[in-house]
């Protein structure tokens, strides 16, 4: 009876490691691509900085570089399976800032500019932090396999705290500004936002 139980346990372990590898193989390249696009995409860093300026993230040039660098570093960390839960925390922070700035006031659905995409990415990153990077990773090779609820909580706490701190310190949308992709009407001192395909400033082919 012991042998079949050991086989089932080993199979479950392989399945868990394979699931972690699949998540890393999806999230890592995607984050890296978004970061690289901010640097080398249409408009380059100058275009990204202009977009961030329109969102109210100041100084925009600094935030453009920070966002691009963080996305690429987190992407590489996930692909290699290194330093869990730090790459997941970076993803949570990035997606929290994006949801509060670029997707603010646009509802849930991504096709209306809502926070659906950012929520899915952040949730997947937290799930990966809990799974750990698995045996097919640098963490495993270095003998530091870390997983479980504590790692997920660290990813949420670290990423969320960094995002809140950044927003409090640097998020300065001008009063009455309408965000990219929106139209607005100021009624009684409150800006009422409605989705629109028209935009004076467009993101550089990147929803962050």
PDB file of C-alpha atoms in Angstrom:
ATOM      1  CA  UNK A   1       0.000   0.000   0.000  1.00  0.00           C
ATOM      2  CA  UNK A   2       2.934   2.326   0.635  1.00  0.00           C
ATOM      3  CA  UNK A   3       4.288   2.174  -2.907  1.00  0.00           C
ATOM      4  CA  UNK A   4       1.092   3.376  -4.663  1.00  0.00           C
ATOM      5  CA  UNK A   5       0.778   6.208  -2.133  1.00  0.00           C
ATOM      6  CA  UNK A   6       4.342   7.277  -2.816  1.00  0.00           C
ATOM      7  CA  UNK A   7       3.656   7.187  -6.566  1.00  0.00           C
ATOM      8  CA  UNK A   8       0.543   9.336  -6.144  1.00  0.00           C
ATOM      9  CA  UNK A   9       2.469  11.836  -4.025  1.00  0.00           C
ATOM     10  CA  UNK A  10       5.269  12.014  -6.592  1.00  0.00           C
ATOM     11  CA  UNK A  11       2.759  12.487  -9.420  1.00  0.00           C
ATOM     12  CA  UNK A  12       1.038  15.275  -7.500  1.00  0.00           C
ATOM     13  CA  UNK A  13       4.405  16.954  -6.955  1.00  0.00           C
ATOM     14  CA  UNK A  14       5.268  16.775 -10.650  1.00  0.00           C
ATOM     15  CA  UNK A  15       1.836  18.176 -11.529  1.00  0.00           C
ATOM     16  CA  UNK A  16       2.316  21.081  -9.137  1.00  0.00           C
ATOM     17  CA  UNK A  17       5.774  21.834 -10.524  1.00  0.00           C
ATOM     18  CA  UNK A  18       4.453  21.649 -14.079  1.00  0.00           C
ATOM     19  CA  UNK A  19       1.614  24.048 -13.207  1.00  0.00           C
ATOM     20  CA  UNK A  20       4.126  26.507 -11.736  1.00  0.00           C
ATOM     21  CA  UNK A  21       6.290  26.211 -14.850  1.00  0.00           C
ATOM     22  CA  UNK A  22       3.272  26.855 -17.100  1.00  0.00           C
ATOM     23  CA  UNK A  23       2.293  29.967 -15.120  1.00  0.00           C
ATOM     24  CA  UNK A  24       5.863  31.243 -15.189  1.00  0.00           C
ATOM     25  CA  UNK A  25       6.084  30.541 -18.925  1.00  0.00           C
ATOM     26  CA  UNK A  26       3.007  32.682 -19.520  1.00  0.00           C
ATOM     27  CA  UNK A  27       3.385  35.532 -17.042  1.00  0.00           C
ATOM     28  CA  UNK A  28       7.137  36.029 -17.361  1.00  0.00           C
ATOM     29  CA  UNK A  29       7.386  36.639 -21.123  1.00  0.00           C
ATOM     30  CA  UNK A  30       4.188  38.704 -21.067  1.00  0.00           C
ATOM     31  CA  UNK A  31       5.516  41.066 -18.393  1.00  0.00           C
ATOM     32  CA  UNK A  32       8.888  41.320 -20.117  1.00  0.00           C
ATOM     33  CA  UNK A  33       7.187  42.118 -23.451  1.00  0.00           C
ATOM     34  CA  UNK A  34       5.176  44.939 -21.859  1.00  0.00           C
ATOM     35  CA  UNK A  35       8.310  46.403 -20.313  1.00  0.00           C
ATOM     36  CA  UNK A  36      10.298  46.088 -23.541  1.00  0.00           C
ATOM     37  CA  UNK A  37       7.476  47.732 -25.487  1.00  0.00           C
ATOM     38  CA  UNK A  38       7.657  50.764 -23.200  1.00  0.00           C
ATOM     39  CA  UNK A  39      11.318  51.160 -24.180  1.00  0.00           C
ATOM     40  CA  UNK A  40      11.469  49.974 -27.787  1.00  0.00           C
ATOM     41  CA  UNK A  41       7.869  50.181 -28.994  1.00  0.00           C
ATOM     42  CA  UNK A  42       6.344  53.007 -31.065  1.00  0.00           C
ATOM     43  CA  UNK A  43       7.333  56.271 -29.416  1.00  0.00           C
ATOM     44  CA  UNK A  44       9.879  54.605 -27.128  1.00  0.00           C
ATOM     45  CA  UNK A  45      10.435  55.918 -23.627  1.00  0.00           C
ATOM     46  CA  UNK A  46       9.477  59.428 -24.714  1.00  0.00           C
ATOM     47  CA  UNK A  47       6.055  58.200 -25.815  1.00  0.00           C
ATOM     48  CA  UNK A  48       5.633  56.183 -22.634  1.00  0.00           C
ATOM     49  CA  UNK A  49       6.565  59.210 -20.546  1.00  0.00           C
ATOM     50  CA  UNK A  50       3.983  61.294 -22.407  1.00  0.00           C
ATOM     51  CA  UNK A  51       1.352  58.668 -21.691  1.00  0.00           C
ATOM     52  CA  UNK A  52       2.282  58.540 -18.001  1.00  0.00           C
ATOM     53  CA  UNK A  53       2.160  62.339 -17.839  1.00  0.00           C
ATOM     54  CA  UNK A  54      -1.392  62.249 -19.191  1.00  0.00           C
ATOM     55  CA  UNK A  55      -2.311  59.728 -16.490  1.00  0.00           C
ATOM     56  CA  UNK A  56      -0.966  61.992 -13.753  1.00  0.00           C
ATOM     57  CA  UNK A  57       2.137  59.984 -12.809  1.00  0.00           C
ATOM     58  CA  UNK A  58       4.859  62.528 -12.142  1.00  0.00           C
ATOM     59  CA  UNK A  59       7.726  62.846 -12.859  1.00  0.00           C
ATOM     60  CA  UNK A  60       6.613  60.903 -15.912  1.00  0.00           C
ATOM     61  CA  UNK A  61      10.077  60.211 -17.342  1.00  0.00           C
ATOM     62  CA  UNK A  62      11.146  58.554 -14.077  1.00  0.00           C
ATOM     63  CA  UNK A  63       7.988  56.449 -13.886  1.00  0.00           C
ATOM     64  CA  UNK A  64       8.316  55.348 -17.501  1.00  0.00           C
ATOM     65  CA  UNK A  65      11.769  53.964 -16.759  1.00  0.00           C
ATOM     66  CA  UNK A  66      10.715  52.465 -13.428  1.00  0.00           C
ATOM     67  CA  UNK A  67       7.698  50.699 -14.913  1.00  0.00           C
ATOM     68  CA  UNK A  68       9.655  49.341 -17.880  1.00  0.00           C
ATOM     69  CA  UNK A  69      12.544  48.178 -15.703  1.00  0.00           C
ATOM     70  CA  UNK A  70      10.264  46.558 -13.121  1.00  0.00           C
ATOM     71  CA  UNK A  71       8.240  44.713 -15.746  1.00  0.00           C
ATOM     72  CA  UNK A  72      11.336  43.375 -17.479  1.00  0.00           C
ATOM     73  CA  UNK A  73      13.039  42.391 -14.207  1.00  0.00           C
ATOM     74  CA  UNK A  74       9.896  40.661 -12.921  1.00  0.00           C
ATOM     75  CA  UNK A  75       9.486  38.888 -16.250  1.00  0.00           C
ATOM     76  CA  UNK A  76      13.044  37.562 -16.186  1.00  0.00           C
ATOM     77  CA  UNK A  77      12.646  36.525 -12.545  1.00  0.00           C
ATOM     78  CA  UNK A  78       9.522  34.528 -13.344  1.00  0.00           C
ATOM     79  CA  UNK A  79      10.991  32.855 -16.423  1.00  0.00           C
ATOM     80  CA  UNK A  80      14.078  31.786 -14.478  1.00  0.00           C
ATOM     81  CA  UNK A  81      12.084  30.946 -11.368  1.00  0.00           C
ATOM     82  CA  UNK A  82      14.175  33.164  -9.109  1.00  0.00           C
ATOM     83  CA  UNK A  83      13.482  34.855  -5.750  1.00  0.00           C
ATOM     84  CA  UNK A  84       9.857  33.929  -5.102  1.00  0.00           C
ATOM     85  CA  UNK A  85       7.745  35.884  -4.121  1.00  0.00           C
ATOM     86  CA  UNK A  86       9.504  39.070  -5.270  1.00  0.00           C
ATOM     87  CA  UNK A  87       8.582  38.848  -8.994  1.00  0.00           C
ATOM     88  CA  UNK A  88       4.962  38.178  -8.017  1.00  0.00           C
ATOM     89  CA  UNK A  89       5.018  41.177  -5.665  1.00  0.00           C
ATOM     90  CA  UNK A  90       6.319  43.332  -8.527  1.00  0.00           C
ATOM     91  CA  UNK A  91       3.454  42.152 -10.738  1.00  0.00           C
ATOM     92  CA  UNK A  92       0.898  42.922  -8.016  1.00  0.00           C
ATOM     93  CA  UNK A  93       2.344  46.415  -7.573  1.00  0.00           C
ATOM     94  CA  UNK A  94       2.414  47.131 -11.299  1.00  0.00           C
ATOM     95  CA  UNK A  95      -1.140  45.938 -11.843  1.00  0.00           C
ATOM     96  CA  UNK A  96      -2.448  47.877  -8.819  1.00  0.00           C
ATOM     97  CA  UNK A  97      -0.983  51.111 -10.143  1.00  0.00           C
ATOM     98  CA  UNK A  98      -2.316  50.395 -13.632  1.00  0.00           C
ATOM     99  CA  UNK A  99      -5.811  49.662 -12.292  1.00  0.00           C
ATOM    100  CA  UNK A 100      -5.843  52.902 -10.298  1.00  0.00           C
ATOM    101  CA  UNK A 101      -4.542  55.107 -13.113  1.00  0.00           C
ATOM    102  CA  UNK A 102      -5.012  53.841 -16.672  1.00  0.00           C
ATOM    103  CA  UNK A 103      -8.146  51.765 -15.936  1.00  0.00           C
ATOM    104  CA  UNK A 104      -9.761  53.965 -13.286  1.00  0.00           C
ATOM    105  CA  UNK A 105     -13.441  54.737 -13.743  1.00  0.00           C
ATOM    106  CA  UNK A 106     -13.850  52.386 -16.716  1.00  0.00           C
ATOM    107  CA  UNK A 107     -15.590  49.484 -15.008  1.00  0.00           C
ATOM    108  CA  UNK A 108     -14.566  45.833 -15.064  1.00  0.00           C
ATOM    109  CA  UNK A 109     -14.466  44.617 -18.671  1.00  0.00           C
ATOM    110  CA  UNK A 110     -11.172  44.968 -20.518  1.00  0.00           C
ATOM    111  CA  UNK A 111     -12.879  45.756 -23.838  1.00  0.00           C
ATOM    112  CA  UNK A 112     -14.221  48.903 -22.186  1.00  0.00           C
ATOM    113  CA  UNK A 113     -10.827  49.767 -20.726  1.00  0.00           C
ATOM    114  CA  UNK A 114     -11.646  48.257 -17.312  1.00  0.00           C
ATOM    115  CA  UNK A 115      -9.444  46.532 -14.747  1.00  0.00           C
ATOM    116  CA  UNK A 116     -10.253  42.934 -15.793  1.00  0.00           C
ATOM    117  CA  UNK A 117      -6.816  42.348 -17.351  1.00  0.00           C
ATOM    118  CA  UNK A 118      -4.866  43.814 -14.446  1.00  0.00           C
ATOM    119  CA  UNK A 119      -6.929  41.812 -11.962  1.00  0.00           C
ATOM    120  CA  UNK A 120      -6.289  38.523 -13.783  1.00  0.00           C
ATOM    121  CA  UNK A 121      -2.538  39.168 -14.005  1.00  0.00           C
ATOM    122  CA  UNK A 122      -2.277  40.126 -10.324  1.00  0.00           C
ATOM    123  CA  UNK A 123      -4.362  37.114  -9.274  1.00  0.00           C
ATOM    124  CA  UNK A 124      -2.229  34.740 -11.348  1.00  0.00           C
ATOM    125  CA  UNK A 125       0.924  36.217  -9.822  1.00  0.00           C
ATOM    126  CA  UNK A 126      -0.400  35.670  -6.285  1.00  0.00           C
ATOM    127  CA  UNK A 127      -1.376  32.082  -7.159  1.00  0.00           C
ATOM    128  CA  UNK A 128       2.148  31.500  -8.486  1.00  0.00           C
ATOM    129  CA  UNK A 129       3.672  32.920  -5.308  1.00  0.00           C
ATOM    130  CA  UNK A 130       1.639  30.354  -3.347  1.00  0.00           C
ATOM    131  CA  UNK A 131       2.593  27.495  -5.686  1.00  0.00           C
ATOM    132  CA  UNK A 132       6.234  28.482  -5.637  1.00  0.00           C
ATOM    133  CA  UNK A 133       8.507  28.327  -8.660  1.00  0.00           C
ATOM    134  CA  UNK A 134       8.748  24.536  -8.470  1.00  0.00           C
ATOM    135  CA  UNK A 135      11.612  22.152  -9.088  1.00  0.00           C
ATOM    136  CA  UNK A 136      12.195  23.444 -12.642  1.00  0.00           C
ATOM    137  CA  UNK A 137      13.610  26.744 -11.429  1.00  0.00           C
ATOM    138  CA  UNK A 138      16.710  28.521 -10.214  1.00  0.00           C
ATOM    139  CA  UNK A 139      15.160  28.703  -6.753  1.00  0.00           C
ATOM    140  CA  UNK A 140      15.118  24.914  -6.641  1.00  0.00           C
ATOM    141  CA  UNK A 141      18.652  24.689  -8.034  1.00  0.00           C
ATOM    142  CA  UNK A 142      19.852  27.066  -5.312  1.00  0.00           C
ATOM    143  CA  UNK A 143      18.042  25.072  -2.637  1.00  0.00           C
ATOM    144  CA  UNK A 144      15.539  27.794  -1.708  1.00  0.00           C
ATOM    145  CA  UNK A 145      12.146  26.444  -2.665  1.00  0.00           C
ATOM    146  CA  UNK A 146       9.548  28.679  -0.994  1.00  0.00           C
ATOM    147  CA  UNK A 147       5.806  28.310  -1.370  1.00  0.00           C
ATOM    148  CA  UNK A 148       2.563  28.363   0.574  1.00  0.00           C
ATOM    149  CA  UNK A 149       0.075  30.973   1.816  1.00  0.00           C
ATOM    150  CA  UNK A 150       2.787  33.010   3.537  1.00  0.00           C
ATOM    151  CA  UNK A 151       4.503  33.694   0.196  1.00  0.00           C
ATOM    152  CA  UNK A 152       1.197  34.751  -1.362  1.00  0.00           C
ATOM    153  CA  UNK A 153       0.558  37.131   1.540  1.00  0.00           C
ATOM    154  CA  UNK A 154       4.051  38.601   1.159  1.00  0.00           C
ATOM    155  CA  UNK A 155       3.415  39.185  -2.564  1.00  0.00           C
ATOM    156  CA  UNK A 156       0.105  40.957  -1.838  1.00  0.00           C
ATOM    157  CA  UNK A 157       1.451  42.985   1.089  1.00  0.00           C
ATOM    158  CA  UNK A 158       4.713  44.014  -0.568  1.00  0.00           C
ATOM    159  CA  UNK A 159       3.199  44.768  -3.975  1.00  0.00           C
ATOM    160  CA  UNK A 160       0.160  46.533  -2.522  1.00  0.00           C
ATOM    161  CA  UNK A 161       2.202  48.642  -0.103  1.00  0.00           C
ATOM    162  CA  UNK A 162       4.632  49.694  -2.842  1.00  0.00           C
ATOM    163  CA  UNK A 163       1.740  50.643  -5.147  1.00  0.00           C
ATOM    164  CA  UNK A 164      -0.089  52.648  -2.472  1.00  0.00           C
ATOM    165  CA  UNK A 165       3.118  54.450  -1.496  1.00  0.00           C
ATOM    166  CA  UNK A 166       3.907  55.309  -5.119  1.00  0.00           C
ATOM    167  CA  UNK A 167       0.379  56.567  -5.796  1.00  0.00           C
ATOM    168  CA  UNK A 168       0.333  58.736  -2.674  1.00  0.00           C
ATOM    169  CA  UNK A 169       3.715  60.228  -3.488  1.00  0.00           C
ATOM    170  CA  UNK A 170       3.531  60.604  -7.268  1.00  0.00           C
ATOM    171  CA  UNK A 171      -0.031  60.350  -8.599  1.00  0.00           C
ATOM    172  CA  UNK A 172      -1.084  63.901  -9.401  1.00  0.00           C
ATOM    173  CA  UNK A 173      -3.861  63.985 -12.012  1.00  0.00           C
ATOM    174  CA  UNK A 174      -4.794  67.533 -12.896  1.00  0.00           C
ATOM    175  CA  UNK A 175      -8.233  68.585 -11.705  1.00  0.00           C
ATOM    176  CA  UNK A 176     -10.755  68.160 -14.462  1.00  0.00           C
ATOM    177  CA  UNK A 177      -8.453  66.049 -16.600  1.00  0.00           C
ATOM    178  CA  UNK A 178     -10.063  63.312 -18.629  1.00  0.00           C
ATOM    179  CA  UNK A 179      -8.000  60.159 -18.831  1.00  0.00           C
ATOM    180  CA  UNK A 180      -6.901  58.637 -22.144  1.00  0.00           C
ATOM    181  CA  UNK A 181      -9.680  56.693 -23.836  1.00  0.00           C
ATOM    182  CA  UNK A 182     -12.434  58.577 -21.970  1.00  0.00           C
ATOM    183  CA  UNK A 183     -14.746  61.506 -22.347  1.00  0.00           C
ATOM    184  CA  UNK A 184     -15.987  63.382 -19.334  1.00  0.00           C
ATOM    185  CA  UNK A 185     -18.479  65.978 -18.219  1.00  0.00           C
ATOM    186  CA  UNK A 186     -17.966  67.914 -15.040  1.00  0.00           C
ATOM    187  CA  UNK A 187     -21.234  68.072 -13.123  1.00  0.00           C
ATOM    188  CA  UNK A 188     -21.399  69.771  -9.739  1.00  0.00           C
ATOM    189  CA  UNK A 189     -17.626  69.689  -9.433  1.00  0.00           C
ATOM    190  CA  UNK A 190     -17.483  65.934 -10.094  1.00  0.00           C
ATOM    191  CA  UNK A 191     -16.013  64.536 -13.294  1.00  0.00           C
ATOM    192  CA  UNK A 192     -18.385  61.993 -14.808  1.00  0.00           C
ATOM    193  CA  UNK A 193     -16.460  59.626 -17.050  1.00  0.00           C
ATOM    194  CA  UNK A 194     -17.850  57.764 -20.029  1.00  0.00           C
ATOM    195  CA  UNK A 195     -15.915  55.296 -22.236  1.00  0.00           C
ATOM    196  CA  UNK A 196     -14.829  56.549 -25.614  1.00  0.00           C
ATOM    197  CA  UNK A 197     -12.610  55.398 -28.436  1.00  0.00           C
ATOM    198  CA  UNK A 198     -11.464  58.960 -29.001  1.00  0.00           C
ATOM    199  CA  UNK A 199      -8.314  59.997 -27.221  1.00  0.00           C
ATOM    200  CA  UNK A 200      -5.941  62.898 -27.320  1.00  0.00           C
ATOM    201  CA  UNK A 201      -3.105  60.811 -25.896  1.00  0.00           C
ATOM    202  CA  UNK A 202      -2.945  57.086 -26.532  1.00  0.00           C
ATOM    203  CA  UNK A 203      -0.873  54.496 -24.683  1.00  0.00           C
ATOM    204  CA  UNK A 204       2.039  53.082 -26.711  1.00  0.00           C
ATOM    205  CA  UNK A 205       0.225  49.886 -27.769  1.00  0.00           C
ATOM    206  CA  UNK A 206       0.410  48.773 -24.150  1.00  0.00           C
ATOM    207  CA  UNK A 207      -2.350  48.560 -21.543  1.00  0.00           C
ATOM    208  CA  UNK A 208       0.443  48.383 -18.995  1.00  0.00           C
TER     209      UNK A 208
END
